[in-house]
PDB file of C-alpha atoms and ligand atoms in Angstrom:
ATOM      1  CA  UNK A1048       9.528 -14.930   2.251  1.00 95.00           C
ATOM      2  CA  UNK A1049       8.194 -15.299   5.736  1.00 98.00           C
ATOM      3  CA  UNK A1050       4.562 -16.495   5.439  1.00 98.00           C
ATOM      4  CA  UNK A1051       2.153 -16.452   8.365  1.00 98.00           C
ATOM      5  CA  UNK A1052      -1.409 -17.654   8.409  1.00 98.00           C
ATOM      6  CA  UNK A1053      -3.864 -16.445  11.071  1.00 98.00           C
ATOM      7  CA  UNK A1054      -7.321 -17.582  12.151  1.00 96.00           C
ATOM      8  CA  UNK A1055      -8.687 -14.094  11.636  1.00 96.00           C
ATOM      9  CA  UNK A1056      -7.882 -10.809   9.948  1.00 97.00           C
ATOM     10  CA  UNK A1057      -7.750  -9.148  13.396  1.00 97.00           C
ATOM     11  CA  UNK A1058      -4.921 -11.442  14.499  1.00 98.00           C
ATOM     12  CA  UNK A1059      -2.976 -10.711  11.317  1.00 98.00           C
ATOM     13  CA  UNK A1060      -3.480  -6.980  11.883  1.00 98.00           C
ATOM     14  CA  UNK A1061      -2.217  -7.373  15.464  1.00 98.00           C
ATOM     15  CA  UNK A1062       0.952  -8.987  14.153  1.00 98.00           C
ATOM     16  CA  UNK A1063       1.475  -6.082  11.723  1.00 98.00           C
ATOM     17  CA  UNK A1064       0.794  -3.641  14.567  1.00 98.00           C
ATOM     18  CA  UNK A1065       3.504  -5.298  16.674  1.00 98.00           C
ATOM     19  CA  UNK A1066       6.022  -5.034  13.812  1.00 98.00           C
ATOM     20  CA  UNK A1067       5.260  -1.315  13.483  1.00 98.00           C
ATOM     21  CA  UNK A1068       5.668  -0.832  17.243  1.00 98.00           C
ATOM     22  CA  UNK A1069       8.980  -2.737  17.176  1.00 98.00           C
ATOM     23  CA  UNK A1070      10.224  -0.632  14.260  1.00 98.00           C
ATOM     24  CA  UNK A1071       9.311   2.554  16.150  1.00 98.00           C
ATOM     25  CA  UNK A1072      11.173   1.269  19.211  1.00 97.00           C
ATOM     26  CA  UNK A1073      14.203   0.560  17.049  1.00 97.00           C
ATOM     27  CA  UNK A1074      14.265   4.110  15.730  1.00 97.00           C
ATOM     28  CA  UNK A1075      12.503   3.684  12.380  1.00 98.00           C
ATOM     29  CA  UNK A1076      11.821   7.081  10.854  1.00 98.00           C
ATOM     30  CA  UNK A1077       9.847   6.373   7.684  1.00 98.00           C
ATOM     31  CA  UNK A1078       6.736   4.233   7.241  1.00 98.00           C
ATOM     32  CA  UNK A1079       5.373   3.367   3.799  1.00 98.00           C
ATOM     33  CA  UNK A1080       1.584   3.185   3.920  1.00 98.00           C
ATOM     34  CA  UNK A1081      -1.109   1.615   1.750  1.00 98.00           C
ATOM     35  CA  UNK A1082      -4.820   2.176   1.208  1.00 97.00           C
ATOM     36  CA  UNK A1083      -7.754  -0.125   0.404  1.00 95.00           C
ATOM     37  CA  UNK A1084      -9.887  -2.199   2.753  1.00 96.00           C
ATOM     38  CA  UNK A1085      -7.056  -4.491   3.786  1.00 98.00           C
ATOM     39  CA  UNK A1086      -5.092  -2.192   6.158  1.00 98.00           C
ATOM     40  CA  UNK A1087      -8.216  -0.792   7.864  1.00 98.00           C
ATOM     41  CA  UNK A1088      -8.053  -3.036  10.929  1.00 98.00           C
ATOM     42  CA  UNK A1089      -4.356  -2.245  11.306  1.00 98.00           C
ATOM     43  CA  UNK A1090      -5.059   1.496  11.072  1.00 98.00           C
ATOM     44  CA  UNK A1091      -7.846   1.143  13.655  1.00 98.00           C
ATOM     45  CA  UNK A1092      -5.414  -0.494  16.056  1.00 98.00           C
ATOM     46  CA  UNK A1093      -2.791   2.187  15.433  1.00 98.00           C
ATOM     47  CA  UNK A1094      -5.373   4.952  15.882  1.00 98.00           C
ATOM     48  CA  UNK A1095      -6.466   3.552  19.240  1.00 98.00           C
ATOM     49  CA  UNK A1096      -2.939   2.918  20.482  1.00 98.00           C
ATOM     50  CA  UNK A1097      -0.531   5.081  22.418  1.00 97.00           C
ATOM     51  CA  UNK A1098       2.119   4.904  19.681  1.00 98.00           C
ATOM     52  CA  UNK A1099       3.643   8.278  18.807  1.00 98.00           C
ATOM     53  CA  UNK A1100       4.397   8.995  15.141  1.00 98.00           C
ATOM     54  CA  UNK A1101       4.987  12.709  15.600  1.00 97.00           C
ATOM     55  CA  UNK A1102       8.692  12.374  14.866  1.00 97.00           C
ATOM     56  CA  UNK A1103       8.306  10.051  11.924  1.00 98.00           C
ATOM     57  CA  UNK A1104       7.418  10.431   8.265  1.00 98.00           C
ATOM     58  CA  UNK A1105       4.838   8.568   6.205  1.00 98.00           C
ATOM     59  CA  UNK A1106       4.931   8.069   2.461  1.00 98.00           C
ATOM     60  CA  UNK A1107       1.977   6.543   0.642  1.00 98.00           C
ATOM     61  CA  UNK A1108       2.086   4.217  -2.306  1.00 98.00           C
ATOM     62  CA  UNK A1109      -0.284   5.949  -4.635  1.00 98.00           C
ATOM     63  CA  UNK A1110      -3.000   8.483  -5.441  1.00 98.00           C
ATOM     64  CA  UNK A1111      -5.614   8.724  -8.172  1.00 97.00           C
ATOM     65  CA  UNK A1112      -4.656  11.002 -11.053  1.00 97.00           C
ATOM     66  CA  UNK A1113      -7.009  13.976 -11.180  1.00 96.00           C
ATOM     67  CA  UNK A1114      -8.438  13.700  -7.650  1.00 96.00           C
ATOM     68  CA  UNK A1115      -7.793  16.628  -5.311  1.00 96.00           C
ATOM     69  CA  UNK A1116      -6.641  15.966  -1.745  1.00 96.00           C
ATOM     70  CA  UNK A1117     -10.091  16.953  -0.454  1.00 96.00           C
ATOM     71  CA  UNK A1118     -12.003  14.655  -2.841  1.00 95.00           C
ATOM     72  CA  UNK A1119     -13.875  12.130  -0.657  1.00 94.00           C
ATOM     73  CA  UNK A1120     -12.481   9.146  -2.617  1.00 95.00           C
ATOM     74  CA  UNK A1121      -8.907  10.404  -2.772  1.00 96.00           C
ATOM     75  CA  UNK A1122      -6.269   8.459  -0.906  1.00 97.00           C
ATOM     76  CA  UNK A1123      -5.392  11.706   0.917  1.00 98.00           C
ATOM     77  CA  UNK A1124      -8.893  11.639   2.428  1.00 97.00           C
ATOM     78  CA  UNK A1125      -8.687   7.918   3.150  1.00 97.00           C
ATOM     79  CA  UNK A1126      -5.486   8.437   5.132  1.00 98.00           C
ATOM     80  CA  UNK A1127      -6.897  11.458   6.954  1.00 98.00           C
ATOM     81  CA  UNK A1128     -10.108   9.650   7.918  1.00 98.00           C
ATOM     82  CA  UNK A1129      -8.550   6.325   8.855  1.00 98.00           C
ATOM     83  CA  UNK A1130      -5.243   7.284  10.442  1.00 98.00           C
ATOM     84  CA  UNK A1131      -3.807  10.789  10.273  1.00 98.00           C
ATOM     85  CA  UNK A1132      -6.624  12.496  12.194  1.00 98.00           C
ATOM     86  CA  UNK A1133      -5.801  10.216  15.127  1.00 98.00           C
ATOM     87  CA  UNK A1134      -2.067   9.748  14.587  1.00 98.00           C
ATOM     88  CA  UNK A1135      -0.353  12.741  13.003  1.00 98.00           C
ATOM     89  CA  UNK A1136       3.083  12.170  11.513  1.00 98.00           C
ATOM     90  CA  UNK A1137       5.752  14.862  11.394  1.00 98.00           C
ATOM     91  CA  UNK A1138       5.446  14.772   7.581  1.00 98.00           C
ATOM     92  CA  UNK A1139       3.015  12.793   5.455  1.00 98.00           C
ATOM     93  CA  UNK A1140       3.515  12.489   1.724  1.00 98.00           C
ATOM     94  CA  UNK A1141       1.262  11.207  -1.033  1.00 98.00           C
ATOM     95  CA  UNK A1142       1.459  11.809  -4.759  1.00 98.00           C
ATOM     96  CA  UNK A1143      -0.415  14.954  -5.793  1.00 98.00           C
ATOM     97  CA  UNK A1144      -3.282  13.809  -8.021  1.00 97.00           C
ATOM     98  CA  UNK A1145      -3.971  17.348  -9.207  1.00 97.00           C
ATOM     99  CA  UNK A1146      -0.474  17.850 -10.596  1.00 97.00           C
ATOM    100  CA  UNK A1147      -1.267  17.026 -14.200  1.00 94.00           C
ATOM    101  CA  UNK A1148       2.331  17.701 -15.232  1.00 97.00           C
ATOM    102  CA  UNK A1149       3.359  14.106 -15.067  1.00 98.00           C
ATOM    103  CA  UNK A1150       7.134  14.502 -15.225  1.00 98.00           C
ATOM    104  CA  UNK A1151       7.247  17.143 -12.520  1.00 98.00           C
ATOM    105  CA  UNK A1152       5.069  15.044 -10.184  1.00 98.00           C
ATOM    106  CA  UNK A1153       7.160  11.933 -10.813  1.00 98.00           C
ATOM    107  CA  UNK A1154      10.359  13.862 -10.068  1.00 98.00           C
ATOM    108  CA  UNK A1155       8.864  15.449  -6.960  1.00 98.00           C
ATOM    109  CA  UNK A1156       7.760  12.092  -5.543  1.00 98.00           C
ATOM    110  CA  UNK A1157      11.022  10.345  -6.412  1.00 98.00           C
ATOM    111  CA  UNK A1158      12.891  13.120  -4.598  1.00 98.00           C
ATOM    112  CA  UNK A1159      10.683  12.635  -1.511  1.00 98.00           C
ATOM    113  CA  UNK A1160      11.365   8.889  -1.601  1.00 98.00           C
ATOM    114  CA  UNK A1161      15.119   9.326  -1.921  1.00 98.00           C
ATOM    115  CA  UNK A1162      15.160  11.822   0.952  1.00 98.00           C
ATOM    116  CA  UNK A1163      13.022   9.512   3.110  1.00 98.00           C
ATOM    117  CA  UNK A1164      14.162   5.906   2.659  1.00 98.00           C
ATOM    118  CA  UNK A1165      11.396   3.600   3.864  1.00 98.00           C
ATOM    119  CA  UNK A1166      12.081   1.513   6.962  1.00 98.00           C
ATOM    120  CA  UNK A1167       8.840  -0.476   6.872  1.00 98.00           C
ATOM    121  CA  UNK A1168       6.425  -0.666   3.959  1.00 98.00           C
ATOM    122  CA  UNK A1169       2.840  -1.901   4.448  1.00 98.00           C
ATOM    123  CA  UNK A1170       1.240  -3.446   1.354  1.00 98.00           C
ATOM    124  CA  UNK A1171      -2.053  -4.927   0.254  1.00 98.00           C
ATOM    125  CA  UNK A1172      -2.436  -6.869  -2.974  1.00 98.00           C
ATOM    126  CA  UNK A1173      -4.859  -6.444  -5.865  1.00 95.00           C
ATOM    127  CA  UNK A1174      -6.867  -9.379  -7.174  1.00 94.00           C
ATOM    128  CA  UNK A1175      -4.617  -9.383 -10.247  1.00 95.00           C
ATOM    129  CA  UNK A1176      -1.450  -9.307  -8.123  1.00 97.00           C
ATOM    130  CA  UNK A1177      -0.831  -5.572  -8.275  1.00 96.00           C
ATOM    131  CA  UNK A1178       1.022  -3.790  -5.474  1.00 98.00           C
ATOM    132  CA  UNK A1179       0.559  -0.068  -5.079  1.00 97.00           C
ATOM    133  CA  UNK A1180      -1.027   0.558  -8.455  1.00 96.00           C
ATOM    134  CA  UNK A1181       1.648  -1.357 -10.356  1.00 97.00           C
ATOM    135  CA  UNK A1182      -0.545  -3.384 -12.657  1.00 95.00           C
ATOM    136  CA  UNK A1183       0.483  -6.610 -14.451  1.00 96.00           C
ATOM    137  CA  UNK A1184       3.202  -5.832 -16.986  1.00 95.00           C
ATOM    138  CA  UNK A1185       4.739  -3.066 -14.839  1.00 94.00           C
ATOM    139  CA  UNK A1186       8.486  -2.716 -15.206  1.00 95.00           C
ATOM    140  CA  UNK A1187      10.287  -4.086 -12.127  1.00 97.00           C
ATOM    141  CA  UNK A1188      12.911  -1.320 -12.414  1.00 97.00           C
ATOM    142  CA  UNK A1189      10.395   1.547 -12.373  1.00 96.00           C
ATOM    143  CA  UNK A1190      10.232   4.225  -9.727  1.00 97.00           C
ATOM    144  CA  UNK A1191       7.230   6.573  -9.444  1.00 98.00           C
ATOM    145  CA  UNK A1192       5.035   6.399 -12.517  1.00 97.00           C
ATOM    146  CA  UNK A1193       1.655   7.317 -13.924  1.00 97.00           C
ATOM    147  CA  UNK A1194      -0.203   4.069 -14.540  1.00 96.00           C
ATOM    148  CA  UNK A1195      -3.286   3.151 -16.533  1.00 96.00           C
ATOM    149  CA  UNK A1196      -5.553   1.156 -14.256  1.00 95.00           C
ATOM    150  CA  UNK A1197      -6.788  -2.146 -15.639  1.00 92.00           C
ATOM    151  CA  UNK A1198     -10.471  -2.816 -16.104  1.00 94.00           C
ATOM    152  CA  UNK A1199     -10.388  -5.369 -13.255  1.00 90.00           C
ATOM    153  CA  UNK A1200      -8.884  -2.827 -10.827  1.00 91.00           C
ATOM    154  CA  UNK A1201     -11.434  -0.202 -11.858  1.00 94.00           C
ATOM    155  CA  UNK A1202     -14.204  -2.772 -11.270  1.00 92.00           C
ATOM    156  CA  UNK A1203     -12.734  -3.771  -7.895  1.00 89.00           C
ATOM    157  CA  UNK A1204     -12.395  -0.165  -6.723  1.00 91.00           C
ATOM    158  CA  UNK A1205     -15.812   0.847  -8.001  1.00 93.00           C
ATOM    159  CA  UNK A1206     -17.303  -0.043  -4.607  1.00 91.00           C
ATOM    160  CA  UNK A1207     -15.826   3.145  -3.143  1.00 90.00           C
ATOM    161  CA  UNK A1208     -17.444   5.322  -5.848  1.00 92.00           C
ATOM    162  CA  UNK A1209     -21.041   5.762  -6.989  1.00 91.00           C
ATOM    163  CA  UNK A1210     -20.398   4.088 -10.342  1.00 88.00           C
ATOM    164  CA  UNK A1211     -17.545   2.612 -12.418  1.00 88.00           C
ATOM    165  CA  UNK A1212     -17.389   5.664 -14.663  1.00 90.00           C
ATOM    166  CA  UNK A1213     -16.440   7.808 -11.650  1.00 92.00           C
ATOM    167  CA  UNK A1214     -13.358   5.713 -10.886  1.00 94.00           C
ATOM    168  CA  UNK A1215     -10.286   7.496 -12.259  1.00 96.00           C
ATOM    169  CA  UNK A1216      -8.568   5.509 -14.999  1.00 96.00           C
ATOM    170  CA  UNK A1217      -5.043   6.564 -14.035  1.00 97.00           C
ATOM    171  CA  UNK A1218      -3.012   6.878 -10.858  1.00 97.00           C
ATOM    172  CA  UNK A1219       0.397   7.954  -9.693  1.00 98.00           C
ATOM    173  CA  UNK A1220       2.131   5.062  -7.979  1.00 98.00           C
ATOM    174  CA  UNK A1221       5.459   4.330  -6.410  1.00 98.00           C
ATOM    175  CA  UNK A1222       7.119   1.894  -8.795  1.00 97.00           C
ATOM    176  CA  UNK A1223       8.191  -1.641  -7.986  1.00 98.00           C
ATOM    177  CA  UNK A1224      11.802  -0.499  -7.527  1.00 98.00           C
ATOM    178  CA  UNK A1225      10.671   2.124  -4.983  1.00 97.00           C
ATOM    179  CA  UNK A1226       8.755  -0.540  -3.051  1.00 98.00           C
ATOM    180  CA  UNK A1227      11.645  -3.016  -3.184  1.00 98.00           C
ATOM    181  CA  UNK A1228      13.968  -0.380  -1.683  1.00 98.00           C
ATOM    182  CA  UNK A1229      12.119  -0.566   1.665  1.00 98.00           C
ATOM    183  CA  UNK A1230      14.170  -2.250   4.405  1.00 98.00           C
ATOM    184  CA  UNK A1231      11.217  -4.350   5.544  1.00 98.00           C
ATOM    185  CA  UNK A1232       7.921  -5.146   3.832  1.00 98.00           C
ATOM    186  CA  UNK A1233       4.705  -6.488   5.331  1.00 98.00           C
ATOM    187  CA  UNK A1234       1.985  -7.543   2.901  1.00 98.00           C
ATOM    188  CA  UNK A1235      -1.512  -8.293   4.201  1.00 98.00           C
ATOM    189  CA  UNK A1236      -4.107 -10.249   2.226  1.00 98.00           C
ATOM    190  CA  UNK A1237      -7.550 -11.313   3.372  1.00 98.00           C
ATOM    191  CA  UNK A1238     -10.449 -13.183   1.801  1.00 97.00           C
ATOM    192  CA  UNK A1239     -10.974 -15.725  -0.978  1.00 97.00           C
ATOM    193  CA  UNK A1240     -10.823 -12.971  -3.623  1.00 96.00           C
ATOM    194  CA  UNK A1241      -7.087 -12.734  -2.959  1.00 98.00           C
ATOM    195  CA  UNK A1242      -6.299 -16.468  -2.765  1.00 98.00           C
ATOM    196  CA  UNK A1243      -5.202 -16.900  -6.391  1.00 98.00           C
ATOM    197  CA  UNK A1244      -3.000 -13.792  -6.394  1.00 98.00           C
ATOM    198  CA  UNK A1245      -1.478 -14.912  -3.075  1.00 98.00           C
ATOM    199  CA  UNK A1246      -0.669 -18.346  -4.458  1.00 98.00           C
ATOM    200  CA  UNK A1247       0.879 -16.901  -7.631  1.00 98.00           C
ATOM    201  CA  UNK A1248       2.878 -14.361  -5.595  1.00 98.00           C
ATOM    202  CA  UNK A1249       4.368 -17.064  -3.355  1.00 98.00           C
ATOM    203  CA  UNK A1250       4.481 -20.185  -5.515  1.00 98.00           C
ATOM    204  CA  UNK A1251       4.511 -18.835  -9.047  1.00 97.00           C
ATOM    205  CA  UNK A1252       7.472 -17.640 -11.094  1.00 98.00           C
ATOM    206  CA  UNK A1253       8.836 -14.139 -10.510  1.00 98.00           C
ATOM    207  CA  UNK A1254       7.211 -12.369 -13.423  1.00 98.00           C
ATOM    208  CA  UNK A1255       6.085  -8.888 -14.395  1.00 97.00           C
ATOM    209  CA  UNK A1256       2.730 -10.523 -15.196  1.00 97.00           C
ATOM    210  CA  UNK A1257       2.190 -10.860 -11.428  1.00 98.00           C
ATOM    211  CA  UNK A1258       3.809  -7.755  -9.917  1.00 98.00           C
ATOM    212  CA  UNK A1259       3.748  -9.003  -6.297  1.00 98.00           C
ATOM    213  CA  UNK A1260       5.890 -12.024  -7.265  1.00 98.00           C
ATOM    214  CA  UNK A1261       8.947  -9.725  -7.153  1.00 98.00           C
ATOM    215  CA  UNK A1262       8.635  -9.831  -3.359  1.00 98.00           C
ATOM    216  CA  UNK A1263      10.183 -13.330  -3.513  1.00 98.00           C
ATOM    217  CA  UNK A1264      13.457 -11.450  -4.137  1.00 98.00           C
ATOM    218  CA  UNK A1265      13.181  -9.101  -1.146  1.00 98.00           C
ATOM    219  CA  UNK A1266      15.395 -10.018   1.834  1.00 98.00           C
ATOM    220  CA  UNK A1267      12.901  -9.067   4.567  1.00 98.00           C
ATOM    221  CA  UNK A1268       9.290  -9.591   3.583  1.00 98.00           C
ATOM    222  CA  UNK A1269       6.475 -11.041   5.682  1.00 98.00           C
ATOM    223  CA  UNK A1270       3.142 -12.091   4.183  1.00 98.00           C
ATOM    224  CA  UNK A1271       0.224 -12.074   6.643  1.00 98.00           C
ATOM    225  CA  UNK A1272      -2.821 -14.063   5.540  1.00 98.00           C
ATOM    226  CA  UNK A1273      -6.172 -15.087   6.893  1.00 97.00           C
ATOM    227  CA  UNK A1274      -7.349 -18.653   6.212  1.00 96.00           C
ATOM    228  CA  UNK A1275      -9.305 -17.722   3.093  1.00 97.00           C
ATOM    229  CA  UNK A1276      -6.417 -15.881   1.433  1.00 98.00           C
ATOM    230  CA  UNK A1277      -4.124 -18.835   2.215  1.00 98.00           C
ATOM    231  CA  UNK A1278      -6.610 -21.439   0.974  1.00 97.00           C
ATOM    232  CA  UNK A1279      -4.902 -22.173  -2.382  1.00 98.00           C
ATOM    233  CA  UNK A1280      -1.371 -22.525  -0.979  1.00 97.00           C
ATOM    234  CA  UNK A1281       0.188 -25.982  -1.056  1.00 88.00           C
TER     235      UNK A1281
HETATM  236  C1  GLP B1253      -5.922  -0.674  -4.545  1.00 61.19           C
HETATM  237  C2  GLP B1253      -4.638  -0.033  -3.981  1.00 61.19           C
HETATM  238  C3  GLP B1253      -3.675  -1.071  -3.478  1.00 61.19           C
HETATM  239  C4  GLP B1253      -4.430  -2.077  -2.645  1.00 61.19           C
HETATM  240  C5  GLP B1253      -5.356  -2.870  -3.529  1.00 61.19           C
HETATM  241  C6  GLP B1253      -6.232  -3.848  -2.769  1.00 61.19           C
HETATM  242  O1  GLP B1253      -6.065  -0.624  -5.906  1.00 61.19           O
HETATM  243  N1  GLP B1253      -3.968   0.848  -4.893  1.00 61.19           N
HETATM  244  O2  GLP B1253      -2.651  -0.435  -2.735  1.00 61.19           O
HETATM  245  O3  GLP B1253      -3.539  -2.972  -2.032  1.00 61.19           O
HETATM  246  O4  GLP B1253      -6.157  -2.030  -4.323  1.00 61.19           O
HETATM  247  O5  GLP B1253      -7.306  -3.211  -2.175  1.00 61.19           O
HETATM  248  P1  GLP B1253      -8.203  -3.838  -1.049  1.00 61.19           P
HETATM  249  O6  GLP B1253      -7.365  -3.879   0.169  1.00 61.19           O
HETATM  250  O7  GLP B1253      -9.356  -2.894  -0.899  1.00 61.19           O
HETATM  251  O8  GLP B1253      -8.603  -5.184  -1.519  1.00 61.19           O
END
């Protein structure tokens, strides 16, 4: 693991931006994208840049089960508002939250992922160490799956909804094996809320109890931290 600590979140986002630009220059075709607050400064920089994604594909990590693409809190809308309206990709894929036929949606998304192998995957991390929506206990060999969100994730994501009971309790997510198949991974983590998960990811055992710890086994992963997120590292 390549671990970098920055004075500010903006500087970490600039580093991630430069890696994306370098990948584009080197002919990368597929970018794996994440949602949440963490990648927002990166997406702002991409949106304001002259980078051209019109010949590349994006695949997102996850989508809430039951939310339509036009639902204001769906990850489809998040991507549209924060990136795609400024930087259209040739193709952009997210799981379809309104496909309630779980097996067909899982197969559809796995097919998309095998047809579009990810060159660079952007990740955030949940307070409990989840990546995508792969909660503690997730099988490291899993590809796309329907996951039950933990109470702590529902609480954490409540801030985007009017109340906790509006947060969906399930989501489609790329599995850990899908994430690990990316050629390069960049994980961003900011703030004291993430410090414990960051420490366990980097210094703890590789364990399904802390899904992000599997990244210790990836050959090309960079962890970008601000001071607060790095504060518990030895
Ligand atoms: C969500 C997303 C993750 C994200 C994480 C952290 O549950 N599914 O992809 O990394 O939570 O979110 P935030 O960046 O808002 O802290």
